[in-house]
Coordinates of C-alpha atoms in Angstrom, one line a residue:
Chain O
X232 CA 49.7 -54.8 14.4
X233 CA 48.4 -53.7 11.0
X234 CA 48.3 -56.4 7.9
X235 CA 51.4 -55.3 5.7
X236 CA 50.2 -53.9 2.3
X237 CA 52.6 -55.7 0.4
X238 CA 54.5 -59.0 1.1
X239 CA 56.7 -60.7 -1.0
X240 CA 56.9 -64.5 0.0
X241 CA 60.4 -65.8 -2.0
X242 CA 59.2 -63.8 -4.9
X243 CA 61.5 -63.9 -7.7
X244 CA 61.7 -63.1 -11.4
X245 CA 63.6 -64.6 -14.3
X246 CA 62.7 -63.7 -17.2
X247 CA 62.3 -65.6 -20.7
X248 CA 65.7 -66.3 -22.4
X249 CA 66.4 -67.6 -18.7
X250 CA 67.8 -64.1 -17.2
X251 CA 67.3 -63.6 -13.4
X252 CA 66.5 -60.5 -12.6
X253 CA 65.8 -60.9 -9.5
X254 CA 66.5 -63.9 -6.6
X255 CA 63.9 -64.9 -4.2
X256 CA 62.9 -62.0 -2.4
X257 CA 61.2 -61.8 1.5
X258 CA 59.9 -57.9 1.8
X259 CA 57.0 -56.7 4.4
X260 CA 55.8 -53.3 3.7
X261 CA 54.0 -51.8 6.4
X262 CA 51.5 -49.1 6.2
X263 CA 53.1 -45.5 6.2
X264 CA 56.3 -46.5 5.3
X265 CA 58.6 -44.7 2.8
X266 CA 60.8 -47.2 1.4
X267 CA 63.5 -46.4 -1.2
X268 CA 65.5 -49.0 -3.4
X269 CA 69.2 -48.0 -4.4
X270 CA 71.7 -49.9 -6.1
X271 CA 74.1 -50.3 -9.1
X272 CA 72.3 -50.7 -12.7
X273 CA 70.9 -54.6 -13.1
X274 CA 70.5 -55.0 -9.2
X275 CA 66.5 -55.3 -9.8
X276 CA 64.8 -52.1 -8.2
X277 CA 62.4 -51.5 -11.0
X278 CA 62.0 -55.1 -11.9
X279 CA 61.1 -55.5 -7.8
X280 CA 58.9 -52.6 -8.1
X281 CA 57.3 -53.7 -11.0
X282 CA 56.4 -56.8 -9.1
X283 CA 54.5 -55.1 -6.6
X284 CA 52.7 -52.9 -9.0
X285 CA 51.6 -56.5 -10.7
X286 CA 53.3 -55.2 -14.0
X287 CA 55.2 -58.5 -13.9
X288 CA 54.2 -61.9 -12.4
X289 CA 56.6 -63.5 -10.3
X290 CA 58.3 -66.7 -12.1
X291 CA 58.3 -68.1 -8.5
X292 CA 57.3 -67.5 -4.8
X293 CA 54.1 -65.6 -3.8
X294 CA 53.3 -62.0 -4.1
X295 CA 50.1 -60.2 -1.5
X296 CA 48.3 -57.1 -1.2
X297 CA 47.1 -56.5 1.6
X298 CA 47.1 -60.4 2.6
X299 CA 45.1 -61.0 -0.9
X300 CA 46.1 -61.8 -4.5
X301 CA 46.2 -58.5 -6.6
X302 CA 42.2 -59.2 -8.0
X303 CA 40.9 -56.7 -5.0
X304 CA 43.6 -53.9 -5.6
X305 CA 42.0 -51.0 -6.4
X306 CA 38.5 -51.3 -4.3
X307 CA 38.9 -48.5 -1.5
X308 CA 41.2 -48.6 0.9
X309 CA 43.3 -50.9 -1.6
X310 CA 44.7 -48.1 -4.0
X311 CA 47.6 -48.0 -5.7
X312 CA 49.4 -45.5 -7.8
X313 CA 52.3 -45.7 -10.2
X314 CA 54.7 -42.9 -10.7
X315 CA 57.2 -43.8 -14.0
X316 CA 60.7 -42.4 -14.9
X317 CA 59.0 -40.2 -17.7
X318 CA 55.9 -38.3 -17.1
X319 CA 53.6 -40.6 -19.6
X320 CA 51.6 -37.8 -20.0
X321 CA 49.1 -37.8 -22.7
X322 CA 50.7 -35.0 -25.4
X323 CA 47.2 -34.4 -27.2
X324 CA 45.1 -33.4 -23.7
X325 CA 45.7 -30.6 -21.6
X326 CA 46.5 -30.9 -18.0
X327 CA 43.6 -31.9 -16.2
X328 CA 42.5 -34.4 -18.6
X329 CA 46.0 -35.9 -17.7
X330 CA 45.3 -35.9 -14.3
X331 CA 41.5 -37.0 -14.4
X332 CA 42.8 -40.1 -17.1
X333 CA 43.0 -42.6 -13.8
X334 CA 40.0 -41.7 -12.5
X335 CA 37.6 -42.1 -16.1
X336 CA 39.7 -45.7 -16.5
X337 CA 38.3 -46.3 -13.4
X338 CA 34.7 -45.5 -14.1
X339 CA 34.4 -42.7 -11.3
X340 CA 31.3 -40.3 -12.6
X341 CA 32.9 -37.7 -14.7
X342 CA 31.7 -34.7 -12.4
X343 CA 32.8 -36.4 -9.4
X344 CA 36.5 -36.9 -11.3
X345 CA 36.6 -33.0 -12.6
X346 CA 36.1 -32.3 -8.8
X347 CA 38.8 -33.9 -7.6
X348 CA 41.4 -32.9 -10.2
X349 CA 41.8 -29.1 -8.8
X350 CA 42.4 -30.6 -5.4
X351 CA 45.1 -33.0 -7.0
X352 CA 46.7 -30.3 -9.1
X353 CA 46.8 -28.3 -6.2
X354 CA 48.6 -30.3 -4.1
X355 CA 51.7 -30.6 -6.6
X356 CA 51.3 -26.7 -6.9
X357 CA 49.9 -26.7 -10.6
X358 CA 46.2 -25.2 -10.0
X359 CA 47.6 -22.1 -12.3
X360 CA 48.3 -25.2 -15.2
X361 CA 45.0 -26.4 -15.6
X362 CA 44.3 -26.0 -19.2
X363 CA 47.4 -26.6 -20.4
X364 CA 49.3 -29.1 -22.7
X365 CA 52.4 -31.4 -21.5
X366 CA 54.3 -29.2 -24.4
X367 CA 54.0 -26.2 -22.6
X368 CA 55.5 -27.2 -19.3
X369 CA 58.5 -27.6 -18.5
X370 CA 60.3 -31.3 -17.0
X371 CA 59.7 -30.4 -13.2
X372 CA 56.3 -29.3 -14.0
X373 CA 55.3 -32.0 -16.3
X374 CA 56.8 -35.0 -12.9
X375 CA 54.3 -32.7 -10.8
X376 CA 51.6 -33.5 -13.2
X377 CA 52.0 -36.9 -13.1
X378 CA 52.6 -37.0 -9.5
X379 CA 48.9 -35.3 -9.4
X380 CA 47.7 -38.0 -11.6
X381 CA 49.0 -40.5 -8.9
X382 CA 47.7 -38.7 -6.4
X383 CA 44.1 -38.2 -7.4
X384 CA 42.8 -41.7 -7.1
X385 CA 43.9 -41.1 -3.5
X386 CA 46.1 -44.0 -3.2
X387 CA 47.1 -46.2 -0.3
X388 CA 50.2 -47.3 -1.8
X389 CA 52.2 -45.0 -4.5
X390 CA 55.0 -46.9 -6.5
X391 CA 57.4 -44.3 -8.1
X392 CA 60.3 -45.9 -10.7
X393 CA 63.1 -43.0 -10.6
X394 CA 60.5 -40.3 -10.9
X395 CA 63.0 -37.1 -10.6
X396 CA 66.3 -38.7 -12.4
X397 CA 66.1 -36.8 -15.9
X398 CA 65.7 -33.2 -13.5
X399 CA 68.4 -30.7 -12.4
X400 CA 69.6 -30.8 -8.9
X401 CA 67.2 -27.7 -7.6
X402 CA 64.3 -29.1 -9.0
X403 CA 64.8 -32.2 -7.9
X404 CA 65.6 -31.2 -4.4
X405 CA 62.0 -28.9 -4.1
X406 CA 60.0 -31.5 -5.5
X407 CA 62.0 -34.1 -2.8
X408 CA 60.8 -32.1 0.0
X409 CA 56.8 -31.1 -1.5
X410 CA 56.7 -35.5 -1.8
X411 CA 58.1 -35.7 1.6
X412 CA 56.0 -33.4 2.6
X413 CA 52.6 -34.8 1.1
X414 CA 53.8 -38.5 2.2
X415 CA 54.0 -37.5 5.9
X416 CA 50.5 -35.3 5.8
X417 CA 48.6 -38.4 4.0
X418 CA 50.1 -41.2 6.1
X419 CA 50.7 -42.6 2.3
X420 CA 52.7 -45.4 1.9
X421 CA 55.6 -45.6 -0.7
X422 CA 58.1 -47.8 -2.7
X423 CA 60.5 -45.4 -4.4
X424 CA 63.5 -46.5 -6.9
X425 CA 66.1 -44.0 -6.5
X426 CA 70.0 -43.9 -8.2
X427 CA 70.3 -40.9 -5.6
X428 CA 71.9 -41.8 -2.5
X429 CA 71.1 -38.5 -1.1
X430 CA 67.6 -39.0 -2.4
X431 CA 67.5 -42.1 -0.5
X432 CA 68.5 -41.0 2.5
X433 CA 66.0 -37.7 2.4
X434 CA 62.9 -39.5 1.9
X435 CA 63.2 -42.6 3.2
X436 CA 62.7 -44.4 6.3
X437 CA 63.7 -47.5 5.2
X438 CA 66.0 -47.8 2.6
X439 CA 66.7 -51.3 1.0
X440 CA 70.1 -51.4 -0.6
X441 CA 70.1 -54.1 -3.5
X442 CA 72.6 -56.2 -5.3
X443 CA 73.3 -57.5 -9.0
X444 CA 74.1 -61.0 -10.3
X445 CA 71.1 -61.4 -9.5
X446 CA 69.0 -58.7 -8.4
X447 CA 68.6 -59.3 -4.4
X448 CA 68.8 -57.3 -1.4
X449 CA 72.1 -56.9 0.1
X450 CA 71.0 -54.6 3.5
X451 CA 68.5 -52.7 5.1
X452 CA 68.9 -49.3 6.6
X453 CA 66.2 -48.0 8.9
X454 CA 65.7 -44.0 9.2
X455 CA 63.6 -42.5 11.8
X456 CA 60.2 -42.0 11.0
X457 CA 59.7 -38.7 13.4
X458 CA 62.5 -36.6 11.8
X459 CA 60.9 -33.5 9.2
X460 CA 62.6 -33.8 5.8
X461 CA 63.3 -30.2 5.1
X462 CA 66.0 -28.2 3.7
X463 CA 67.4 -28.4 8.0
X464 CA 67.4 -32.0 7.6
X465 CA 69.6 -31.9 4.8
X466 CA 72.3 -29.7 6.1
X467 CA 72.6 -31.9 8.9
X468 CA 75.2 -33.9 10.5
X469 CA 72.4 -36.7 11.1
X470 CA 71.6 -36.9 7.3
X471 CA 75.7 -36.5 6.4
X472 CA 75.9 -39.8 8.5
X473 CA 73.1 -41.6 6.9
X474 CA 74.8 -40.5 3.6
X475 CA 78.0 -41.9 4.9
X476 CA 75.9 -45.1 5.7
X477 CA 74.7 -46.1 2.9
X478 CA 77.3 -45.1 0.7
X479 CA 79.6 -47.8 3.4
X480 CA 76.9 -50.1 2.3
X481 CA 76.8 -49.3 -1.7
X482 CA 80.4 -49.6 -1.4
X483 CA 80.4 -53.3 -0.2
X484 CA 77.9 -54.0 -3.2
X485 CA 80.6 -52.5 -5.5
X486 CA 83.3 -54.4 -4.1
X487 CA 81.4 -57.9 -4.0
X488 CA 81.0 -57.2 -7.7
X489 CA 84.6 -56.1 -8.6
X490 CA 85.7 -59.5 -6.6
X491 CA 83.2 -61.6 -8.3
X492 CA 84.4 -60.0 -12.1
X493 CA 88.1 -60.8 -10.8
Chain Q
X164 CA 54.4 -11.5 -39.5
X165 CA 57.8 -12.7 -38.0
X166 CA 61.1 -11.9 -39.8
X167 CA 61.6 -16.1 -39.9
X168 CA 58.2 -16.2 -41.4
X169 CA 58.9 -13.4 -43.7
X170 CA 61.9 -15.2 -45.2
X171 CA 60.5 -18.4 -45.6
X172 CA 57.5 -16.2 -47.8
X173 CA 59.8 -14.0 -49.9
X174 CA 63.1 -15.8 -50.4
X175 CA 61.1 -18.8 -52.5
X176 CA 59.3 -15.8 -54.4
X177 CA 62.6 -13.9 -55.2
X178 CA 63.7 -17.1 -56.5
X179 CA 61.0 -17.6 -58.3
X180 CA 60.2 -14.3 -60.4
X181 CA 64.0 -14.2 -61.1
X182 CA 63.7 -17.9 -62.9
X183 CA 60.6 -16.7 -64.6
X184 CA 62.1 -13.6 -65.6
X185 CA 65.8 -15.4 -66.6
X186 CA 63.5 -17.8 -68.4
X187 CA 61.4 -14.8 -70.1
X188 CA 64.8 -13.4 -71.4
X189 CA 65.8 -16.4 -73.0
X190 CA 62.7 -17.0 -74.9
X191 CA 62.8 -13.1 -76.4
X192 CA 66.5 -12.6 -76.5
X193 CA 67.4 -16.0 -78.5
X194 CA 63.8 -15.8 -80.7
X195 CA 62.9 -19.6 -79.4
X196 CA 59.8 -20.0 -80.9
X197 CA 56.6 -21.1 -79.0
X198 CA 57.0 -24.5 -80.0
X199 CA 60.2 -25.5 -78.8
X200 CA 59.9 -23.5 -75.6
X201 CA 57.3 -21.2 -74.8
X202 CA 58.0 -17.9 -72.6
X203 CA 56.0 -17.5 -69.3
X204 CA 54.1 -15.1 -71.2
X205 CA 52.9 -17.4 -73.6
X206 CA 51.8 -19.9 -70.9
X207 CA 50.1 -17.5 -69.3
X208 CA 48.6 -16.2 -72.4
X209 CA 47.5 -20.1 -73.2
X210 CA 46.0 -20.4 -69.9
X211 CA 43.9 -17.2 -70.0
X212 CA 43.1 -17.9 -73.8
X213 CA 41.9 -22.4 -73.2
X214 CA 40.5 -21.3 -69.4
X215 CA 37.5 -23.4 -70.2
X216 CA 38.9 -26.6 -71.2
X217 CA 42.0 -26.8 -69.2
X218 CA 39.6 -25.7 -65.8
X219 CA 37.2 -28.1 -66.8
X220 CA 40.2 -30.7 -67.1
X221 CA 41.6 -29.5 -63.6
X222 CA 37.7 -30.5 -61.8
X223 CA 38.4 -34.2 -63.8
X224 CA 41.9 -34.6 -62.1
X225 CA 41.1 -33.3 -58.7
X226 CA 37.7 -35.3 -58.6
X227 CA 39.7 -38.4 -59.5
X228 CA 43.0 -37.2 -57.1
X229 CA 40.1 -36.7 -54.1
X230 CA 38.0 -39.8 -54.7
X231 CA 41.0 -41.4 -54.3
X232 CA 42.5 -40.3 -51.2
X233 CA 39.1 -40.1 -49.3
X234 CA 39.0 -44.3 -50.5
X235 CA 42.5 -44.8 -49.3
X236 CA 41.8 -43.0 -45.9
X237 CA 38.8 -44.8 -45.5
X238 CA 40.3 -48.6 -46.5
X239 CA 44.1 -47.8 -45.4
X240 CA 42.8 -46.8 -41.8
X241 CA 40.5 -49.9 -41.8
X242 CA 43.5 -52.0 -43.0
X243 CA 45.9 -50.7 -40.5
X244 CA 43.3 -51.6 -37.7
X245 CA 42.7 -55.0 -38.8
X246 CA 46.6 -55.2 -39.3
X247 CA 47.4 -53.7 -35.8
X248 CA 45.5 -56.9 -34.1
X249 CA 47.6 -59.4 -34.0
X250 CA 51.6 -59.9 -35.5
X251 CA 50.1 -63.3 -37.3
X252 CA 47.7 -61.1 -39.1
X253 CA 50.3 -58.4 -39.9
X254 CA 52.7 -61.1 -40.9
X255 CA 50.2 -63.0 -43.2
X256 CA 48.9 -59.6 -44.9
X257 CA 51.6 -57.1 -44.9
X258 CA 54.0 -58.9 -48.1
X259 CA 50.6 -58.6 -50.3
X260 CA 50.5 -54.6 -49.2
X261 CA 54.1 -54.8 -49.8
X262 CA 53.2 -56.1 -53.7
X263 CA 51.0 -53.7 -54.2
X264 CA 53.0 -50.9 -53.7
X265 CA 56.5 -52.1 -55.5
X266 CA 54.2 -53.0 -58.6
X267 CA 54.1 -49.9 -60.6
X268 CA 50.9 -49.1 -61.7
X269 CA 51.8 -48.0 -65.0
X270 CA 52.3 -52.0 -65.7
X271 CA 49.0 -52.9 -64.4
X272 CA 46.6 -49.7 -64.9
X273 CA 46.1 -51.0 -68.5
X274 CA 44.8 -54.7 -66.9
X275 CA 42.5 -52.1 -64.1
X276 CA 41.2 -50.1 -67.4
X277 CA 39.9 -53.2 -68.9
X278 CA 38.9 -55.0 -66.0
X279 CA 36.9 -51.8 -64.8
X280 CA 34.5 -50.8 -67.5
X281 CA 33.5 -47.4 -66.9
X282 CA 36.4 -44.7 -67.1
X283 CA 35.9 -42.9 -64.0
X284 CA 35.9 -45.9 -61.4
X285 CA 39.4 -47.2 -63.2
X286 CA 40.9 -44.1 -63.0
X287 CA 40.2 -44.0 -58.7
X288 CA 40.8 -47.3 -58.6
X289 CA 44.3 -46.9 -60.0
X290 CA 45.2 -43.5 -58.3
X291 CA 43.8 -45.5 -55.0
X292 CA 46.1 -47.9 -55.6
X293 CA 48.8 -45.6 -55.7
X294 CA 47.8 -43.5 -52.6
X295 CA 47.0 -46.1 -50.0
X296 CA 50.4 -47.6 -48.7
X297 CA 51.5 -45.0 -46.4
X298 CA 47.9 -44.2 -45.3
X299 CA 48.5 -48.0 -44.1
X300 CA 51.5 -48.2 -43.2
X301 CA 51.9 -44.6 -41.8
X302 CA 48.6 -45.6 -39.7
X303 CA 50.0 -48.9 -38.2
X304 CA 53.3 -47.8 -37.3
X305 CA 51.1 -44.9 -35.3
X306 CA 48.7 -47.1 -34.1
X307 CA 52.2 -49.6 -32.9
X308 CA 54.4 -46.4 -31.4
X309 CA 52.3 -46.3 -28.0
X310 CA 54.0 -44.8 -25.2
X311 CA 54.9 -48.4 -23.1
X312 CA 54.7 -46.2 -19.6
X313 CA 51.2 -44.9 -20.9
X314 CA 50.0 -48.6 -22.2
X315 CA 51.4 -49.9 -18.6
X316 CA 49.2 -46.8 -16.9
X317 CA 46.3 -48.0 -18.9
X318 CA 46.9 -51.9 -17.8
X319 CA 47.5 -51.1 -14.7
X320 CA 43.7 -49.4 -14.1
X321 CA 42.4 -52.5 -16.0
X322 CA 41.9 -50.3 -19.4
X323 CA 39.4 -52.7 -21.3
X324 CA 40.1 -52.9 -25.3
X325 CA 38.1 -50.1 -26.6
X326 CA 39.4 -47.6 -24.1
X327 CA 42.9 -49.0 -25.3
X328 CA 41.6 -48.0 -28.8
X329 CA 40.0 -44.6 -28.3
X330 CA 41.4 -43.2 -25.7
X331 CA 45.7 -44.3 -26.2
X332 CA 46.6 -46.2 -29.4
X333 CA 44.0 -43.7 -31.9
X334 CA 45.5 -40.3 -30.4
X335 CA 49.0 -41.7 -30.6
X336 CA 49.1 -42.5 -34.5
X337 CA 47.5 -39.1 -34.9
X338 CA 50.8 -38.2 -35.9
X339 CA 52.3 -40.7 -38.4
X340 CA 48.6 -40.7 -40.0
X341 CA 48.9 -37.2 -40.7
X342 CA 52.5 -37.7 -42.1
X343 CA 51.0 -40.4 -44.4
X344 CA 47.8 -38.3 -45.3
X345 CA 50.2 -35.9 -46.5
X346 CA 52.6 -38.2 -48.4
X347 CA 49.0 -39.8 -50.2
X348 CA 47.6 -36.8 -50.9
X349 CA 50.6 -36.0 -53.4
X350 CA 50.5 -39.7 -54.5
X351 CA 46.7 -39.4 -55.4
X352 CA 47.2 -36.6 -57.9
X353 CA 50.0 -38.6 -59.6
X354 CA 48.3 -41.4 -59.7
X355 CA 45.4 -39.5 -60.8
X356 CA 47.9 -38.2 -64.1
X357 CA 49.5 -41.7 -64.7
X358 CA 46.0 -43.0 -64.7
X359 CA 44.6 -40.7 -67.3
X360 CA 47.7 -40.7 -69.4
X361 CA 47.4 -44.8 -69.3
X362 CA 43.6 -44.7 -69.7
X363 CA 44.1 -41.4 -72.3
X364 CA 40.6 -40.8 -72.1
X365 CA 38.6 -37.6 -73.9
X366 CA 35.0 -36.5 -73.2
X367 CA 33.5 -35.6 -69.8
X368 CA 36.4 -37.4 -68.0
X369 CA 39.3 -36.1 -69.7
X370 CA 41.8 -34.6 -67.3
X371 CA 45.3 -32.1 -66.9
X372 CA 47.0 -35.6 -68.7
X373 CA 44.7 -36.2 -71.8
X374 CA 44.9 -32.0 -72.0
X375 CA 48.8 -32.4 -72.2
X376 CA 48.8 -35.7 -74.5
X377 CA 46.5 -33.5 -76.6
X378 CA 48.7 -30.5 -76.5
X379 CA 51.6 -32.9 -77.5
X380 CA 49.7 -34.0 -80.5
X381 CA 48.9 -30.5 -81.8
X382 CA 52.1 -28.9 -80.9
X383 CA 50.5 -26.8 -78.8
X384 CA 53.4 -26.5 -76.7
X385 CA 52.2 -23.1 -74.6
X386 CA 49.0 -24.8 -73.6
X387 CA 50.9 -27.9 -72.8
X388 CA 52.9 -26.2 -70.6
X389 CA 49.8 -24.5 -69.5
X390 CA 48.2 -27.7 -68.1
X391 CA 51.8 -29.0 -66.7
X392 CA 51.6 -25.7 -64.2
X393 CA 47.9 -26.4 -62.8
X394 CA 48.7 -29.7 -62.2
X395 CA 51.8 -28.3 -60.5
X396 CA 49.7 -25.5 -58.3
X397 CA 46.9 -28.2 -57.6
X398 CA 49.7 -30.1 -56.0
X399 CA 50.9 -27.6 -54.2
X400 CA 47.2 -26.6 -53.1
X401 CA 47.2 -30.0 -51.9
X402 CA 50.1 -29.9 -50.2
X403 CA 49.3 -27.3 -47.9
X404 CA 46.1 -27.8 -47.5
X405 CA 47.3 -31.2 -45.8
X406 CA 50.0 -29.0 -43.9
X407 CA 47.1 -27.1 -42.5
X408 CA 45.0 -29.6 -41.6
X409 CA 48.2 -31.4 -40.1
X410 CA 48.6 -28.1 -38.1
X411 CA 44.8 -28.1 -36.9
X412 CA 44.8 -31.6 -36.1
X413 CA 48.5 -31.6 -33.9
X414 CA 48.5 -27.9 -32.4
X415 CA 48.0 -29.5 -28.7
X416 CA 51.0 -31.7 -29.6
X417 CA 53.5 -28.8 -30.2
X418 CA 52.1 -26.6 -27.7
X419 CA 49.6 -24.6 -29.4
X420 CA 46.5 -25.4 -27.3

């Protein structure tokens, strides 16, 4: 069996002022899974997710990547990526200077990083966008380029904090399927926060349902790997009854919270 | 040109020739004589007729007005970075900017004129003075209004200090520095005027003020007014010129690339 590429060992986060955000928490991630976090505001996702992308330090319990501290993340075969709510783009450089910004942190030669930002672009379907400014694109466009920026340090783990939340339903839905897609031809690995139960239940093959008062995780809800996310797979009965799953399972959440406020 | 652009053009000029032209009609219609309240045409008539003097005056003021704002860029964006390194530093510095600026200068240009011997040095030094505080402040609230997802994208690939600098926090107060390089550039020429109207110096470094003091003194009310309007059109010179290079320097923000 493959070493897990994250593990959370009682990890838990309070932070100063004495708020816990999040209980001790025992996650495995295994490589080429596609895990998304859903839950009611305050349960914890991003403070969880921010956790594994070492953006916070746990108050107690034991965090490891790759069965190491977080010193050796980012050597090869060690990547990870971060995709945020808001593109983050940089507004004063055009398009590929966005996406080659990981890449020249990182100290990769600059002609080496120029040559793998058309692949990167082209992959999100931006090759056409090259040259120009975050101001000129529209929202989907400007989540694709910062998915491309994710994706051209060729990451073994992406990290994506509500990445499609501020777009309308269509876009959101094509650019559901194109990361489906590009998860499942790369084998990549990824830990996705999501207020989209349908969302959830399209990408996902594990889906961790969490919990407020504090931030824990209330159930797990394993999806078959081998099914193709596509617009069939929505439409049908097997994804209406995951739907109906974990909204049972959201439901309990809500109702554990509207016994405890009683 | 655009019809939004043409409006913004002609409706200011409309408005403009019909004051002058109202104004014109008073002056002839009531007899007001030149010394009470000169007619356009006598302005312009003062400006063509003391050219020399009043141009010569204009290169004094904008010398003093540029001087100026080149020291306060240079010192303001020097301030702001020292500022920007630490909250005990900002806190320890910032209520002695604060002074600075809530002390008007007309109270302490007299105390800079004899402190700073020659003429031209105390006249920067004042107008500096008055032109600085937004460059800093303007400057550090740029070089604070970092984009958190951005600085988080930078910490997360290890970003060392000087890539923090140059390639996030400097492009990201590009903005409120050009908003404060505009506010200072207005604030350099007035500080410029109260300078020379405190210092009231003649000779080689008389400016626009010691040309209207003058004026005031002889009655010469047309060429007063005459001096009045360059400093107004060197202000406005200044103001777009700053509106331009604004434009230059943010086009890729707003799209323009």
């Amino acid at each position: 069996m493959s070493l897990p590429i994250v593990e959370m060992l009682a990890a838990e986060k309070t932070f100063p002022g004495g708020v816990q955000a999040l209980a001790p928490v025992e996650l495995s991630v295994r490589p080429g899974e596609l895990i998304g976090l859903i839950g009611p505001s305050g349960c914890g996702k991003s403070t969880l997710l921010k956790l594994i992308a070492n953006l916070h330090t746990p108050s107690a319990g034991e965090m490891r990547w790759w069965g190491e501290d977080f010193t050796r993340v980012g050597e090869a075969g060690r990547r990870l990526s971060f995709v945020f709510q808001d593109p983050t783009l940089m507004p004063w450089a055009d398009v590929a200077t966005n996406v080659r910004l990981p890449l020249d942190l990182d100290g990769i030669p600059r002609d080496e990083a120029r040559a793998r930002v058309a692949p990167a672009l082209a992959q999100v379907g931006l090759s056409h966008a090259a040259d120009r400014t975050p101001a000129q694109l529209s929202g989907g466009m400007r989540m694709r380029v910062s998915i491309a920026r994710a994706l051209v340090t060729r990451p073994d783990l992406l990290l994506m904090d509500e990445p499609f939340a501020a777009l309308d339903e269509f876009t959101r839905n094509r650019l559901d399927e194109d990361m489906a897609l590009l998860c499942a031809q790369g084998g990549l690995t990824t830990i996705f926060v999501t207020h989209s139960l349908t969302e959830a239940a399209f990408l996902s093959t594990r889906v961790l349902v969490m919990a407020p008062d504090p931030g824990r995780i209330h159930a797990e809800y394993a999806i078959d790997p081998t099914i193709v996310r596509d617009e069939a797979f929505r439409l049908s009965a097997e994804f209406a009854a995951i739907c109906r799953d974990l909204s049972a399972l959201l439901n309990e959440v809500s109702h554990a919270r509207a016994a405890a406020d009683a | 040109m655009k019809r939004a652009q043409l409006s913004t053009v002609l409706g200011p000029l409309i408005v403009g020739i019909a004051v002058l032209a109202l104004w014109q009609a008073i002056c002839r219609l009531w007899h007001i004589p030149p010394y009470l309240m000169p007619a356009p045409t006598d302005i312009a008539a003062s400006l063509v007729a003391n050219a020399v003097p009043l141009l010569h005056a204009l290169r004094s003021t904008l010398l003093v007005t540029f001087a100026a704002l080149l020291i306060s860029v240079v010192l303001g964006v020097l301030a702001a970075f020292v500022l920007v390194q630490s909250r005990l530093i900002e806190r320890s510095l910032m209520p002695y900017v604060i002074i600075m600026q809530v002390t008007p200068i007309v109270a302490i240009a007299p105390l800079i004129i004899i402190l700073v011997k020659s003429t031209l040095p105390a006249l920067i030094v004042c107008a500096t003075l008055i032109a600085i505080f937004p460059i800093i402040s303007n400057t550090l609230a740029g070089l604070r209004s970092v984009d958190p997802g951005l600085e988080s994208f930078f910490r997360m690939h290890k970003a060392s200090r000087l890539q923090m600098l140059w390639r996030l926090r400097i492009p990201s107060a590009l903005p409120m520095f050009m908003a404060g390089l505009r506010i200072s550039a207005g604030l350099a020429l007035v500080g410029a005027i109260v300078a020379e109207f405190v210092a009231g110096t003649g000779g080689n470094s008389a400016g626009l003020a010691y040309e209207i003091l003058q004026s005031g003194f002889q009655m010469d009310i047309p060429r007063m007014f005459a001096a009045l309007s360059l400093i107004t059109l060197a202000g406005l010179a200044l103001y777009f010129a700053m509106a331009l290079l604004e434009r230059l320097a943010l086009h890729r923000w707003h799209g323009q690339g």
